[in-house]
Short mmCIF file of C-alpha atoms in Angstrom, two decimals:
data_model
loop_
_atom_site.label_atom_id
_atom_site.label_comp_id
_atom_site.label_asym_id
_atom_site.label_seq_id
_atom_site.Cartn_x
_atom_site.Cartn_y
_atom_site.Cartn_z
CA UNK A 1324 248.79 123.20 29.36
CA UNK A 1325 249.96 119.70 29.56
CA UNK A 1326 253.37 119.02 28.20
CA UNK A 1327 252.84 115.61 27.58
CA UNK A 1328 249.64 115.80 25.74
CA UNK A 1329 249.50 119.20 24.68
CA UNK A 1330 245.94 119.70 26.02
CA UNK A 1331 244.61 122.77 28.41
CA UNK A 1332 244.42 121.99 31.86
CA UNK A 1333 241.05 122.05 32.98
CA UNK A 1334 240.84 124.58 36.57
CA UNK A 1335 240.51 122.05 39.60
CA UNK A 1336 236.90 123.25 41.05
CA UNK A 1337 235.24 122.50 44.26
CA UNK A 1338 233.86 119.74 42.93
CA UNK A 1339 236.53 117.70 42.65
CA UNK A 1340 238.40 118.79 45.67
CA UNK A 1341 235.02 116.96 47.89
CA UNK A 1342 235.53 113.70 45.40
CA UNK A 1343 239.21 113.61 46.76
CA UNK A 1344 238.39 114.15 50.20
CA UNK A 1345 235.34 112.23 50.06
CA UNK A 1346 233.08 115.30 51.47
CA UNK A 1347 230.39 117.39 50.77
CA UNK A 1348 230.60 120.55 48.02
CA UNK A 1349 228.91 122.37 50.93
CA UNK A 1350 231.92 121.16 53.54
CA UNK A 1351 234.53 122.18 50.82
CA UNK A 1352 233.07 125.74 50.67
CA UNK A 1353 232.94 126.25 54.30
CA UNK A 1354 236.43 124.74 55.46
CA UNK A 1355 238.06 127.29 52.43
CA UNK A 1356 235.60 130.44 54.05
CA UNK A 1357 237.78 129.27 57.52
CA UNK A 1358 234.09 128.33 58.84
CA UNK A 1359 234.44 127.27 62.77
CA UNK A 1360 231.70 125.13 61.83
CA UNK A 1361 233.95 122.42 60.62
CA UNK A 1362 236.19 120.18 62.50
CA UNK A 1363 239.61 120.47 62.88
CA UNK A 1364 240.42 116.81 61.20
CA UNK A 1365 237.79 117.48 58.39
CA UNK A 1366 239.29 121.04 57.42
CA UNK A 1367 242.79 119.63 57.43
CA UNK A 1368 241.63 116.65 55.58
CA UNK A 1369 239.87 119.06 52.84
CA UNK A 1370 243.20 121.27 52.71
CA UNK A 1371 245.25 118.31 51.89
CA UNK A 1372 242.54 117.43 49.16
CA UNK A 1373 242.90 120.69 47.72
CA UNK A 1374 246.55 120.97 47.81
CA UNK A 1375 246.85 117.78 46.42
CA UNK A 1376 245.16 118.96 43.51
CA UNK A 1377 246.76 122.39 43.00
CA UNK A 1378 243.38 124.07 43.94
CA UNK A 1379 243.42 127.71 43.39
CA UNK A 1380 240.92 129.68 45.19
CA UNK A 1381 239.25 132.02 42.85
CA UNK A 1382 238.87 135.48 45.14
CA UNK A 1383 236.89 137.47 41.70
CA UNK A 1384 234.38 134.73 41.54
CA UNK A 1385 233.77 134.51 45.38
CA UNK A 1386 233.61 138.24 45.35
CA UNK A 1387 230.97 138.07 42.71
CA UNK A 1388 228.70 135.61 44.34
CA UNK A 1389 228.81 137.47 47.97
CA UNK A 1390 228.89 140.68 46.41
CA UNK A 1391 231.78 142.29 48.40
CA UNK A 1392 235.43 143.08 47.13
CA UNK A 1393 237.22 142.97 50.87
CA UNK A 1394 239.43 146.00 49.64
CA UNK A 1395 239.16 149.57 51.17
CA UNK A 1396 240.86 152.65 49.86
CA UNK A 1397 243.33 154.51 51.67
CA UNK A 1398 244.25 157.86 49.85
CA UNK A 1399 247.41 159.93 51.56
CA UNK A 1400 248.32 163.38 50.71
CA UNK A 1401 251.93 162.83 51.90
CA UNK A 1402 253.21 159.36 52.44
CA UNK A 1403 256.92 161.15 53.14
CA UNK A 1404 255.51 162.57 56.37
CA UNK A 1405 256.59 160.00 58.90
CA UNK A 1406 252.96 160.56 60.37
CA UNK A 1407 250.97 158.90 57.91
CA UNK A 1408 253.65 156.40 57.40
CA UNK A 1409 253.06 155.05 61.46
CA UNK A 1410 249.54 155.64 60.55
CA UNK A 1411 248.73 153.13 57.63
CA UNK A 1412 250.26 149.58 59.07
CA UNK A 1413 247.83 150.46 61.82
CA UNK A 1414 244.80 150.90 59.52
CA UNK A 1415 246.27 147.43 57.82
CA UNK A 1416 246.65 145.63 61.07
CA UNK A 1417 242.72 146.85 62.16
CA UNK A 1418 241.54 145.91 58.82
CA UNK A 1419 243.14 142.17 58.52
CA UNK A 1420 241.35 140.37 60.60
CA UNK A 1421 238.55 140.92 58.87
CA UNK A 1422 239.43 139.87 55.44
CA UNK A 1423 240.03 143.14 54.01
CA UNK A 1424 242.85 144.59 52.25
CA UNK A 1425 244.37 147.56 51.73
CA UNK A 1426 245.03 149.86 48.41
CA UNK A 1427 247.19 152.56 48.72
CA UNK A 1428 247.20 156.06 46.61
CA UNK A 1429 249.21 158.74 47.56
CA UNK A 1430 248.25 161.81 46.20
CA UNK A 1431 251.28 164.07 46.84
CA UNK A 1432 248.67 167.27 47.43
CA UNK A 1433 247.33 166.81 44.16
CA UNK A 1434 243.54 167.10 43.79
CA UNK A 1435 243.73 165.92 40.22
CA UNK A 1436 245.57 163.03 41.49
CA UNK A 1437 243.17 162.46 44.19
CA UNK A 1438 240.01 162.51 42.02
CA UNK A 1439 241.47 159.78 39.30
CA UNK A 1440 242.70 157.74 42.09
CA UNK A 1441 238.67 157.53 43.68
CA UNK A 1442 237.88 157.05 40.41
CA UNK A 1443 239.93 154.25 39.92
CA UNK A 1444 239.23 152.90 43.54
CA UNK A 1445 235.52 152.72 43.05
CA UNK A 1446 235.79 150.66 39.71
CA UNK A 1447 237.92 148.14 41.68
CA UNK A 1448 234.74 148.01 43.73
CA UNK A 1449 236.04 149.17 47.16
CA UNK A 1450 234.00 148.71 50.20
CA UNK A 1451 234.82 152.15 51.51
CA UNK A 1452 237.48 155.37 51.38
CA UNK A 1453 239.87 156.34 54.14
CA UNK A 1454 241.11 159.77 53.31
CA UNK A 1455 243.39 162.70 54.64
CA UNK A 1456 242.71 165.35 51.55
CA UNK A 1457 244.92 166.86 48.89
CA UNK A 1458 245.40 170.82 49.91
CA UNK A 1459 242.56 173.07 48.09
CA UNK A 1460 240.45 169.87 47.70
CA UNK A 1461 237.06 170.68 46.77
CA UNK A 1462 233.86 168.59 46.94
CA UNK A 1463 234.15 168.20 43.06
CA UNK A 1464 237.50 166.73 43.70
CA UNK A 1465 235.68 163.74 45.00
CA UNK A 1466 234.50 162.70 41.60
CA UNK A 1467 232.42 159.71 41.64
CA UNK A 1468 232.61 159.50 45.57
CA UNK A 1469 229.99 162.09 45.89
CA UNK A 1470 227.23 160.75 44.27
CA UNK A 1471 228.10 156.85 45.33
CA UNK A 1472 226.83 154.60 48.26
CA UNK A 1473 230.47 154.11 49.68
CA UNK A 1474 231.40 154.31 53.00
CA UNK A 1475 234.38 157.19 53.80
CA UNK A 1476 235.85 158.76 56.18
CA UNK A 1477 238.38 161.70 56.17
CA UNK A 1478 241.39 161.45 58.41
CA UNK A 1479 242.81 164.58 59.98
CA UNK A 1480 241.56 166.63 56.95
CA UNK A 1481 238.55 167.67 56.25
CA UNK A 1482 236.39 169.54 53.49
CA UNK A 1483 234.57 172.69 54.31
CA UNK A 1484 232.25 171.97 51.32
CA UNK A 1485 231.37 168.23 52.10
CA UNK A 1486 230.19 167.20 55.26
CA UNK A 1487 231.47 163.45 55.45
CA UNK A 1488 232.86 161.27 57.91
CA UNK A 1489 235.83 162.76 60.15
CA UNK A 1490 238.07 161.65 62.40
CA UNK A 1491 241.12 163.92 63.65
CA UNK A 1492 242.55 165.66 66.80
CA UNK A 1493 240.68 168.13 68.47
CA UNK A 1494 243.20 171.18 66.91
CA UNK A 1495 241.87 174.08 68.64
CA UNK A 1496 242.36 172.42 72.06
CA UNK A 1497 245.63 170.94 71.31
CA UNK A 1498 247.40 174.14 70.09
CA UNK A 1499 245.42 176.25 72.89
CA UNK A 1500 246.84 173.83 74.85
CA UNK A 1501 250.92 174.04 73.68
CA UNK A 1502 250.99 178.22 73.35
CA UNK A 1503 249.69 178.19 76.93
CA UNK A 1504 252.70 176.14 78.08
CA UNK A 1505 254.82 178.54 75.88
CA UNK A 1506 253.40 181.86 77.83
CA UNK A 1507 253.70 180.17 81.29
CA UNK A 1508 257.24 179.83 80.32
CA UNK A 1509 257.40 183.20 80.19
CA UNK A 1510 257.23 183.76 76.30
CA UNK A 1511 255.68 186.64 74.67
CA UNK A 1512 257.19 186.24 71.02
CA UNK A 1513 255.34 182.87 70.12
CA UNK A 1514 255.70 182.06 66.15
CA UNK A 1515 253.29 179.80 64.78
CA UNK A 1516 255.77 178.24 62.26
CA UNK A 1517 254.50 175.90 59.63
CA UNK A 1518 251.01 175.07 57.79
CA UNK A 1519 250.07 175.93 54.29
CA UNK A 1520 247.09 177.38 53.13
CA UNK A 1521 244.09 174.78 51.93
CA UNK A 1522 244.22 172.13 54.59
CA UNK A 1523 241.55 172.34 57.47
CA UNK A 1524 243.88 171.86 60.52
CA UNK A 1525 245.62 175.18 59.70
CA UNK A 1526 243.10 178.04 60.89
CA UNK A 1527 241.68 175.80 63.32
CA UNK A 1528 245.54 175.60 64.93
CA UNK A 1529 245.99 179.32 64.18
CA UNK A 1530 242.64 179.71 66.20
CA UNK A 1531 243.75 177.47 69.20
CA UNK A 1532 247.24 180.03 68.92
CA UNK A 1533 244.97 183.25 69.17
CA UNK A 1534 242.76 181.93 71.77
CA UNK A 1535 245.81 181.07 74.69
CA UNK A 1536 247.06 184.59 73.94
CA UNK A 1537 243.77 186.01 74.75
CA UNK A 1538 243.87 183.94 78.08
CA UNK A 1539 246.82 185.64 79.04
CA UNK A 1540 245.52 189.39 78.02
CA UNK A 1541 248.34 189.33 74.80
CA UNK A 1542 248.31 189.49 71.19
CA UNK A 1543 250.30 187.56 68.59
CA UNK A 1544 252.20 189.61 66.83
CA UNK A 1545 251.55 188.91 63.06
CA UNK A 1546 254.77 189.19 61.87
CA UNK A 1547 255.52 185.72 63.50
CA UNK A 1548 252.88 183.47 62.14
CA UNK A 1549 254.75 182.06 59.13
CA UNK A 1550 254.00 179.04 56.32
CA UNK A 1551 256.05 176.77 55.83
CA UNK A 1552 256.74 173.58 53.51
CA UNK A 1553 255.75 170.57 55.78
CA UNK A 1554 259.43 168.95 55.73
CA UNK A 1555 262.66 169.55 57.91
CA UNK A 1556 263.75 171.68 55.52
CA UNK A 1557 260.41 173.61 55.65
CA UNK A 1558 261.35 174.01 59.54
CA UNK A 1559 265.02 174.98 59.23
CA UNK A 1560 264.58 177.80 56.70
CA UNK A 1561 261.41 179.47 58.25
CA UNK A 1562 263.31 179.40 61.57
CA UNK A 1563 266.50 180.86 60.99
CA UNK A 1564 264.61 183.86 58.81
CA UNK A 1565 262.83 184.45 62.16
CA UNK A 1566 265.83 184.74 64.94
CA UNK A 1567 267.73 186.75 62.16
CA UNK A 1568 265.37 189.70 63.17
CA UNK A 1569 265.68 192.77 64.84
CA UNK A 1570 262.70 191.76 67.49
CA UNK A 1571 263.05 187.45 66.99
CA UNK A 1572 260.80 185.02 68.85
CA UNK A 1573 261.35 183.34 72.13
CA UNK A 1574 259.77 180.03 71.49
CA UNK A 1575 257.87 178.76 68.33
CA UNK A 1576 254.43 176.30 68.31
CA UNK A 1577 255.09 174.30 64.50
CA UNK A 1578 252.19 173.24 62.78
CA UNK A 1579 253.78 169.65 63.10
CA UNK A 1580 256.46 167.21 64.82
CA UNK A 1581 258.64 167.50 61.89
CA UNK A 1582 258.42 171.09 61.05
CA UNK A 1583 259.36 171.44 64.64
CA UNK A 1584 262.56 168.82 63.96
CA UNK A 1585 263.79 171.30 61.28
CA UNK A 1586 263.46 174.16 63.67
CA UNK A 1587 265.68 172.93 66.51
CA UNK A 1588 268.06 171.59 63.33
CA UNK A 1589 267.96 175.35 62.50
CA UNK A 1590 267.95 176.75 66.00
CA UNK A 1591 271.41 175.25 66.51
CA UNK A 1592 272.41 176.70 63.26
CA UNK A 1593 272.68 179.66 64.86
CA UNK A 1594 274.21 178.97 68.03
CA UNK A 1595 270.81 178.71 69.08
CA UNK A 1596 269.63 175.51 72.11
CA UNK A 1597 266.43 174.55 71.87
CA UNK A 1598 264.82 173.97 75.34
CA UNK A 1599 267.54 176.46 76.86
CA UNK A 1600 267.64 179.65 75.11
CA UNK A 1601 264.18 178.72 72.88
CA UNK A 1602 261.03 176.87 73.40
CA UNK A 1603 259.82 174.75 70.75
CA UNK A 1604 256.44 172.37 70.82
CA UNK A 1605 255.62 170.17 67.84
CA UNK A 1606 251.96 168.53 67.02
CA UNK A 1607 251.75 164.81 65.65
CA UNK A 1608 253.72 162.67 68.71
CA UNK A 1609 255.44 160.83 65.79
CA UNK A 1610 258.40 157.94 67.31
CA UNK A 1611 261.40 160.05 66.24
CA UNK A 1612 259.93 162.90 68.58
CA UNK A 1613 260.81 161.23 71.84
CA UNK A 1614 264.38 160.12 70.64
CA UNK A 1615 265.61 163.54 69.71
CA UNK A 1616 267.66 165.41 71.37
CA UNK A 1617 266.88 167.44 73.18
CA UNK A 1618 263.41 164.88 73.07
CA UNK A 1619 260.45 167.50 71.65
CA UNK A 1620 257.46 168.98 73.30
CA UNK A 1621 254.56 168.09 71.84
CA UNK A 1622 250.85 167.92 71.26
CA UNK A 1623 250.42 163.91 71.26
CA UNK A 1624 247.83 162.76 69.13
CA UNK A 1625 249.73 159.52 68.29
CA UNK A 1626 249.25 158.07 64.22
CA UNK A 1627 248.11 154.83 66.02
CA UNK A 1628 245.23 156.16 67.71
CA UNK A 1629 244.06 158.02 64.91
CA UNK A 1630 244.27 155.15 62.56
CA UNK A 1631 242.32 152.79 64.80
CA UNK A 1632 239.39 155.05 65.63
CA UNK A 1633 239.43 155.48 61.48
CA UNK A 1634 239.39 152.06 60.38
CA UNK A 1635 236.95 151.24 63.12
CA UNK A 1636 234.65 153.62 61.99
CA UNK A 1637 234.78 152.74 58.60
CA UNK A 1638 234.12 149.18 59.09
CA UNK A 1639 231.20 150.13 61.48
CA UNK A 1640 229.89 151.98 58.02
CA UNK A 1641 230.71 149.45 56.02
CA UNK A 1642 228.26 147.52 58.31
CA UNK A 1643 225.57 150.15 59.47
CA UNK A 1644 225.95 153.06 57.41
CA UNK A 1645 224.80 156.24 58.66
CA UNK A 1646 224.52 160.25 58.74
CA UNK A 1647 228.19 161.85 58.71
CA UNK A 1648 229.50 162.45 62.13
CA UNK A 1649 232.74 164.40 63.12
CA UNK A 1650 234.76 162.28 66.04
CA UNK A 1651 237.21 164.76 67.71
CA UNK A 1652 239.89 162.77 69.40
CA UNK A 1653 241.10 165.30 72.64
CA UNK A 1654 245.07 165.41 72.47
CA UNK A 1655 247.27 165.28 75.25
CA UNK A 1656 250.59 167.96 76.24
CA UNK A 1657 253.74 165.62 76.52
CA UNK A 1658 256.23 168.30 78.24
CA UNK A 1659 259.57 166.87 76.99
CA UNK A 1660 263.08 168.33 76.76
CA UNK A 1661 262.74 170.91 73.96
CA UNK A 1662 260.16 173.37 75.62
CA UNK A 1663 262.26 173.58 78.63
CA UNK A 1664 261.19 174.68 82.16
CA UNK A 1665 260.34 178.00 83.10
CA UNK A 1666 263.44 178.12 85.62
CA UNK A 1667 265.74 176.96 81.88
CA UNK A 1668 264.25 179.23 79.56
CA UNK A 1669 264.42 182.24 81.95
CA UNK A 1670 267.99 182.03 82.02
CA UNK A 1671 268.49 181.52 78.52
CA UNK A 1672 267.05 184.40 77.34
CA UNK A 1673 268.84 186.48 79.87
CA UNK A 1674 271.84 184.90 78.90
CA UNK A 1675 270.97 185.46 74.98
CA UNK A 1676 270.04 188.59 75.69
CA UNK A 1677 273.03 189.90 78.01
CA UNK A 1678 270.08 190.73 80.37
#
C-alpha cells in the first residue's frame, strides 16, 4: 500500500516493464527466461527497466502457463549418515543448471513418514522423486506415487515389490570383492558387522560375503554375521561383543564406512589395532574414510558418483520417460591402512595370539 495515499499498489507487470525500456512484451519475456536470443545491451537495458520498477517475477504464474514446477523431490532415509549428506549438494549442483530445485524430506526410516511426504511432494507438483527407501517400505508405502505419471528413481535402495527406477552399487561384487581381500590376508573368522533387516543392500552384501568364502572352499561361521544400528555407536558395541568371545574374529567386512569407524573406535577399546592385529573394510568411500587413522579399507562407491548418475537419470525421465531400468554402478577396492597387509596382519595375530 501507498503511505501517502493510502491506495493498493498495483503489481508492476510485463507490460509496463517494455513501456520503460521502450521494448517489446515479447523481448521482456525472453530477456527474464535468460533467452540467448537477446542481446547483451537489450537484456541489461530490460533488467534496469525492471529493477527500476520493483518488478517481481511471478515463478506460480510462469509455472502455470509452461506447465512445469522446476522442483524435484529428494526423500532420505537418514540424512545423519554422512553418505547421503555428500550425496545431496551433488544432486543440487546436477540439478541447477537446469532451473530446478530441490525439496528435501528426510524420512528417518519411517514408511509412514515417507508416504505423507510423496504425498505432499506430488501436490507441490514435482517433476520427479529421487529416493533411497525407509526400511520395510512396501509398494503401498508409495501412496500416490504408484498410480502417478512422475518420474523416480530409487537411490541405493530398492523395493522388491515395485520395479522402478534404480541406481546403486553393484553390492554383490563389491562385498565379494572386500571378504576376498580379508581371506587373502589370511582370515578365516570374517564378521559381517552391520545392516538391519528391510533394506535391499543387506542380503545382497550378505550374498557377496557367502560367495568369496565359497571361492576359497570356507564357510562363514554364523555366529559372526551380526546387525547392527547404522551409527558409530552401532559399530563400537557390535564389535567389542564379538572379540569378547571365546573363538573372536580376525577381521570384520561392515555393512558401511561408518559402522566400520565405530569398529576400529571399539577395536582400540580393547587394546585392539586395527590394520595390525585386525582387518577391517568399510563400504560407502565417504571423505572422513581416507583421513582416519589408521585411513579405512573400503569398497568405494563414492556419494558423488552415485548422485550424478541419479539426477542424470531422472532428468533424462523427466524428458523421455521410459520402462524402469536398474543401473548397477561396479565399485572399486581402495586397500588403505586399516585392512593391513598380509605380512602386518600375520604377525598380529601371532602376536595376539602368543602364537
Amino acid at each position: 500500500m501507498n503511505q501517502q495515499t493510502g491506495k493498493i499498489k498495483r503489481r508492476v507487470t510485463i507490460k509496463d516493464i517494455a513501456r520503460e525500456a521502450g521494448v517489446s512484451k515479447s523481448t521482456v519475456s525472453l530477456v527474464l527466461k535468460n533467452s540467448p536470443l537477446i542481446t547483451k545491451e537489450t537484456a541489461a537495458l530490460v533488467k534496469a527497466a525492471s529493477e527500476s520498477l520493483g518488478y517481481v517475477y511471478n515463478r506460480t504464474a510462469a509455472n502455470l502457463r509452461t506447465s512445469r514446477s522446476f522442483i524435484v523431490g529428494v526423500l532420505i532415509n537418514d540424512l545423519g549418515n554422512p553418505f547421503f549428506a555428500e550425496l545431496v549438494p551433488i544432486i543440487e549442483e546436477c540439478l541447477e543448471p537446469e532451473g530446478i530445485v530441490v525439496m528435501l524430506a528426510n524420512t528417518t526410516e519411517s514408511p509412514e513418514r515417507q508416504r505423507k511426504a510423496i504425498s505432499t511432494l506430488l501436490e507441490h507438483n514435482v517433476e520427479g522423486l529421487l529416493i533411497s527407501p525407509a526400511r520395510f517400505s512396501t509398494r503401498e508405502d508409495l501412496g500416490p506415487l504408484v498410480n502417478s505419471n512422475v518420474p523416480s528413481v530409487f537411490i541405493n535402495r530398492y523395493l522388491s515389490d515395485y520395479p522402478g527406477n534404480y541406481v546403486g552399487a553393484d553390492n554383490v561384487v563389491g562385498t565379494t570383492m572386500a571378504v576376498e581381500r580379508l581371506l587373502a590376508a589370511g582370515h578365516r573368522r570374517i564378521a559381517f558387522v552391520g545392516g538391519e533387516d528391510g533394506s535391499s543392500p543387506r542380503p545382497e552384501r550378505l550374498e557377496g560375503f557367502r560367495i568369496a568364502f565359497e571361492k576359497y572352499g570356507y564357510s562363514p561361521d554364523p555366529q559372526l554375521i551380526v546387525t547392527a544400528q547404522g551409527s558409530r555407536w552401532g559399530g563400537y558395541t557390535a564389535i567389542r561383543e564379538l572379540v569378547s568371545r571365546p573363538d573372536p574374529p580376525t577381521a570384520a567386512f561392515c555393512y558401511n564406512d561408518i559402522i566400520a569407524l565405530g569398529v576400529m573406535l571399539g577395536l582400540r577399546s580393547k587394546g585392539i589395532q586395527p590394520g595390525r592385529n585386525f582387518g577391517v573394510i568399510g563400504f560407502d568411500d565417504i571423505s572422513e574414510a581416507r583421513l582416519w587413522t589408521p585411513s579405512l579399507s573400503t569398497i568405494a562407491i563414492p556419494p558423488e558418483l552415485i548422485a550424478r548418475r541419479a539426477a542424470g537419470f531422472l532428468l533424462q525421465l523427466i524428458n523421455n520417460p521410459g520402462t524402469p531400468e536398474r543401473i548397477l554402478i561396479t565399485p572399486r577396492l581402495a586397500i588403505r591402512e586399516s585392512c593391513g597387509t598380509a605380512e602386518k596382519l600375520s604377525a598380529g595375530q601371532k602376536k595376539t595370539t602368543g602364537a
